N, CA, C and O atoms as CSV, one atom per row, in Angstrom:
chain,resi,resn,atom,element,x,y,z
A,1,MET,N,N,22.294,-0.862,-7.276
A,1,MET,CA,C,21.519,0.460,-8.055
A,1,MET,C,C,20.798,0.274,-8.682
A,1,MET,O,O,19.812,0.973,-8.915
A,2,GLY,N,N,21.195,-1.086,-9.291
A,2,GLY,CA,C,19.691,-1.501,-10.764
A,2,GLY,C,C,18.864,-1.655,-10.284
A,2,GLY,O,O,17.912,-1.104,-10.837
A,3,GLU,N,N,18.372,-2.733,-8.501
A,3,GLU,CA,C,17.550,-2.599,-8.389
A,3,GLU,C,C,16.229,-1.618,-7.788
A,3,GLU,O,O,15.009,-1.767,-7.720
A,4,PHE,N,N,17.039,-0.726,-7.468
A,4,PHE,CA,C,16.554,1.173,-6.905
A,4,PHE,C,C,16.164,1.653,-8.750
A,4,PHE,O,O,15.206,2.396,-8.964
A,5,VAL,N,N,16.902,1.200,-9.753
A,5,VAL,CA,C,15.910,2.189,-10.794
A,5,VAL,C,C,15.150,0.990,-11.007
A,5,VAL,O,O,14.105,1.552,-11.333
A,6,GLU,N,N,14.955,0.121,-11.054
A,6,GLU,CA,C,14.057,-1.207,-11.569
A,6,GLU,C,C,12.809,-1.009,-10.897
A,6,GLU,O,O,11.768,-1.198,-11.525
A,7,GLY,N,N,12.773,-0.523,-9.264
A,7,GLY,CA,C,11.812,0.122,-8.631
A,7,GLY,C,C,11.140,0.880,-8.937
A,7,GLY,O,O,9.938,0.883,-8.673
A,8,PHE,N,N,11.962,2.056,-9.826
A,8,PHE,CA,C,11.181,3.657,-10.095
A,8,PHE,C,C,10.731,3.224,-11.323
A,8,PHE,O,O,9.597,3.551,-11.673
A,9,GLU,N,N,11.549,2.423,-12.166
A,9,GLU,CA,C,10.824,2.271,-13.162
A,9,GLU,C,C,9.374,1.258,-12.950
A,9,GLU,O,O,8.291,1.461,-13.499
A,10,PHE,N,N,9.587,0.538,-12.341
A,10,PHE,CA,C,7.885,-0.138,-12.010
A,10,PHE,C,C,6.988,0.634,-11.474
A,10,PHE,O,O,5.776,0.575,-11.679
A,11,LEU,N,N,7.763,1.645,-10.523
A,11,LEU,CA,C,6.383,2.400,-10.135
A,11,LEU,C,C,5.346,3.793,-11.017
A,11,LEU,O,O,4.250,4.351,-10.964
A,12,ALA,N,N,7.075,3.781,-12.036
A,12,ALA,CA,C,6.377,4.747,-13.161
A,12,ALA,C,C,5.128,4.460,-13.842
A,12,ALA,O,O,4.303,5.331,-14.120
A,13,ASP,N,N,4.984,3.074,-14.139
A,13,ASP,CA,C,4.271,2.526,-15.158
A,13,ASP,C,C,2.656,2.463,-14.375
A,13,ASP,O,O,1.614,2.420,-15.030
A,14,LEU,N,N,2.711,2.469,-12.847
A,14,LEU,CA,C,1.139,2.783,-12.650
A,14,LEU,C,C,1.184,3.875,-12.365
A,14,LEU,O,O,2.045,4.717,-12.111
A,15,LYS,N,N,-0.704,3.744,-12.479
A,15,LYS,CA,C,-1.545,4.734,-12.743
A,15,LYS,C,C,-2.259,5.488,-11.451
A,15,LYS,O,O,-2.507,6.636,-11.084
A,16,LYS,N,N,-2.379,4.545,-11.132
A,16,LYS,CA,C,-3.231,4.843,-9.657
A,16,LYS,C,C,-2.871,3.940,-8.683
A,16,LYS,O,O,-3.071,2.725,-8.695
A,17,GLU,N,N,-2.171,4.795,-7.597
A,17,GLU,CA,C,-1.378,3.861,-6.393
A,17,GLU,C,C,-1.874,4.988,-4.852
A,17,GLU,O,O,-2.080,6.200,-4.783
A,18,VAL,N,N,-1.909,4.027,-3.941
A,18,VAL,CA,C,-1.937,4.462,-2.329
A,18,VAL,C,C,-0.863,3.955,-1.874
A,18,VAL,O,O,-0.437,2.856,-2.227
A,19,THR,N,N,-0.281,4.750,-0.991
A,19,THR,CA,C,0.460,4.293,0.411
A,19,THR,C,C,-0.138,4.269,1.140
A,19,THR,O,O,-1.177,4.929,1.131
A,20,PHE,N,N,0.305,3.308,2.381
A,20,PHE,CA,C,-0.465,2.776,3.560
A,20,PHE,C,C,1.086,2.847,4.727
A,20,PHE,O,O,1.809,1.851,4.760
A,21,PHE,N,N,1.390,3.919,5.481
A,21,PHE,CA,C,2.411,3.526,6.246
A,21,PHE,C,C,1.994,3.324,7.649
A,21,PHE,O,O,1.136,4.112,8.045
A,22,GLY,N,N,2.375,2.529,8.396
A,22,GLY,CA,C,2.043,2.164,9.810
A,22,GLY,C,C,3.271,1.458,10.195
A,22,GLY,O,O,4.329,1.567,9.576
A,23,SER,N,N,3.044,0.508,11.557
A,23,SER,CA,C,3.880,0.279,12.463
A,23,SER,C,C,3.072,-1.175,12.614
A,23,SER,O,O,1.877,-1.459,12.693
A,24,ALA,N,N,4.682,-2.200,12.618
A,24,ALA,CA,C,4.275,-3.623,12.659
A,24,ALA,C,C,4.087,-3.870,14.177
A,24,ALA,O,O,3.813,-5.024,14.508
A,25,ARG,N,N,4.202,-2.932,15.131
A,25,ARG,CA,C,3.200,-3.592,16.523
A,25,ARG,C,C,2.116,-3.394,16.833
A,25,ARG,O,O,1.747,-3.460,18.005
A,26,ILE,N,N,1.196,-3.044,15.654
A,26,ILE,CA,C,-0.492,-2.622,16.268
A,26,ILE,C,C,-1.081,-4.524,15.927
A,26,ILE,O,O,-1.041,-5.452,15.118
A,27,ASP,N,N,-1.591,-4.075,17.280
A,27,ASP,CA,C,-2.628,-5.574,17.127
A,27,ASP,C,C,-3.241,-5.459,15.943
A,27,ASP,O,O,-3.565,-4.304,15.669
A,28,PRO,N,N,-3.548,-6.416,15.022
A,28,PRO,CA,C,-4.561,-6.622,14.309
A,28,PRO,C,C,-5.797,-6.657,14.994
A,28,PRO,O,O,-6.692,-6.852,14.173
A,29,LYS,N,N,-6.182,-6.563,16.017
A,29,LYS,CA,C,-7.487,-6.723,16.520
A,29,LYS,C,C,-7.930,-4.989,16.753
A,29,LYS,O,O,-9.112,-4.738,16.986
A,30,HIS,N,N,-7.142,-4.105,16.691
A,30,HIS,CA,C,-7.209,-2.766,17.138
A,30,HIS,C,C,-7.744,-2.138,15.593
A,30,HIS,O,O,-7.383,-2.403,14.446
A,31,ARG,N,N,-8.924,-1.044,16.222
A,31,ARG,CA,C,-9.729,-0.768,15.257
A,31,ARG,C,C,-9.189,0.345,13.861
A,31,ARG,O,O,-9.805,0.643,12.838
A,32,CYS,N,N,-7.818,0.767,14.330
A,32,CYS,CA,C,-7.341,1.232,12.896
A,32,CYS,C,C,-6.575,0.654,12.117
A,32,CYS,O,O,-6.229,1.047,11.003
A,33,TYR,N,N,-6.240,-0.400,12.712
A,33,TYR,CA,C,-6.100,-1.923,11.994
A,33,TYR,C,C,-7.173,-2.320,11.092
A,33,TYR,O,O,-7.146,-2.397,9.864
A,34,ARG,N,N,-7.800,-2.478,11.631
A,34,ARG,CA,C,-9.119,-3.097,10.862
A,34,ARG,C,C,-9.530,-1.929,9.431
A,34,ARG,O,O,-9.582,-2.041,8.206
A,35,GLU,N,N,-9.740,-0.918,10.356
A,35,GLU,CA,C,-10.427,0.373,9.244
A,35,GLU,C,C,-9.070,0.680,7.844
A,35,GLU,O,O,-9.299,1.137,6.724
A,36,ALA,N,N,-8.269,0.426,8.176
A,36,ALA,CA,C,-6.756,0.586,7.533
A,36,ALA,C,C,-6.920,-0.511,6.398
A,36,ALA,O,O,-6.994,-0.190,5.211
A,37,ARG,N,N,-6.977,-1.934,6.874
A,37,ARG,CA,C,-6.988,-3.557,5.725
A,37,ARG,C,C,-8.336,-2.830,5.049
A,37,ARG,O,O,-8.303,-2.660,3.831
A,38,LYS,N,N,-9.698,-2.329,5.900
A,38,LYS,CA,C,-11.074,-2.488,4.913
A,38,LYS,C,C,-10.573,-1.481,4.157
A,38,LYS,O,O,-11.093,-1.763,3.077
A,39,LEU,N,N,-9.886,-0.438,3.948
A,39,LEU,CA,C,-10.061,1.139,3.252
A,39,LEU,C,C,-9.079,0.377,1.786
A,39,LEU,O,O,-9.512,0.383,0.634
A,40,ALA,N,N,-7.746,-0.216,2.197
A,40,ALA,CA,C,-6.986,-0.985,1.462
A,40,ALA,C,C,-8.036,-2.140,0.352
A,40,ALA,O,O,-8.011,-2.432,-0.844
A,41,ARG,N,N,-8.650,-2.422,1.208
A,41,ARG,CA,C,-9.320,-3.682,0.275
A,41,ARG,C,C,-10.560,-2.952,-0.658
A,41,ARG,O,O,-10.882,-3.624,-1.638
A,42,MET,N,N,-11.066,-2.060,-0.532
A,42,MET,CA,C,-12.248,-0.930,-1.119
A,42,MET,C,C,-11.023,-0.491,-2.484
A,42,MET,O,O,-11.060,-0.663,-3.702
A,43,LEU,N,N,-10.124,0.060,-1.667
A,43,LEU,CA,C,-9.236,0.692,-3.227
A,43,LEU,C,C,-8.952,-0.026,-4.015
A,43,LEU,O,O,-9.332,0.019,-5.185
A,44,GLY,N,N,-8.171,-0.890,-3.491
A,44,GLY,CA,C,-8.082,-1.948,-4.512
A,44,GLY,C,C,-8.930,-2.600,-5.197
A,44,GLY,O,O,-8.530,-3.460,-5.982
A,45,GLU,N,N,-10.152,-2.354,-5.060
A,45,GLU,CA,C,-11.195,-3.350,-5.441
A,45,GLU,C,C,-11.871,-1.568,-6.558
A,45,GLU,O,O,-12.924,-1.553,-7.196
A,46,ALA,N,N,-11.188,-0.731,-6.481
A,46,ALA,CA,C,-11.736,0.587,-7.180
A,46,ALA,C,C,-10.392,0.508,-8.115
A,46,ALA,O,O,-10.170,1.476,-8.842
A,47,GLY,N,N,-9.514,-0.569,-8.128
A,47,GLY,CA,C,-8.330,-0.293,-9.254
A,47,GLY,C,C,-7.209,0.465,-9.173
A,47,GLY,O,O,-6.552,0.981,-10.077
A,48,PHE,N,N,-6.989,0.486,-7.475
A,48,PHE,CA,C,-5.662,1.158,-6.907
A,48,PHE,C,C,-4.561,0.285,-6.720
A,48,PHE,O,O,-4.899,-0.817,-6.287
A,49,THR,N,N,-3.213,0.456,-6.935
A,49,THR,CA,C,-2.432,-0.677,-6.638
A,49,THR,C,C,-2.168,-0.245,-4.584
A,49,THR,O,O,-2.289,0.867,-4.070
A,50,ILE,N,N,-1.860,-1.357,-3.991
A,50,ILE,CA,C,-1.766,-0.982,-2.773
A,50,ILE,C,C,-0.074,-0.857,-2.558
A,50,ILE,O,O,0.676,-1.808,-2.780
A,51,ILE,N,N,0.256,0.083,-2.227
A,51,ILE,CA,C,1.545,-0.118,-1.553
A,51,ILE,C,C,1.700,0.096,0.015
A,51,ILE,O,O,0.973,0.835,0.679
A,52,THR,N,N,2.754,-0.659,0.506
A,52,THR,CA,C,3.022,-0.464,1.985
A,52,THR,C,C,4.121,0.299,2.214
A,52,THR,O,O,4.691,0.710,1.204
A,53,GLY,N,N,4.645,0.648,3.442
A,53,GLY,CA,C,5.675,1.301,3.464
A,53,GLY,C,C,6.325,1.253,4.877
A,53,GLY,O,O,7.376,1.855,5.093
């Protein structure tokens, strides 16, 4: 239970965050995979915290 609370406390301190949901089975060569990585990079450079889910 402590890890759960610590996780929420960590997330509460974030100001700008975005979560990406996907599949572990998608081929890294797939266009959607490449576009998601590109978008995550751009958002990270703009100051967003990237969270995977």
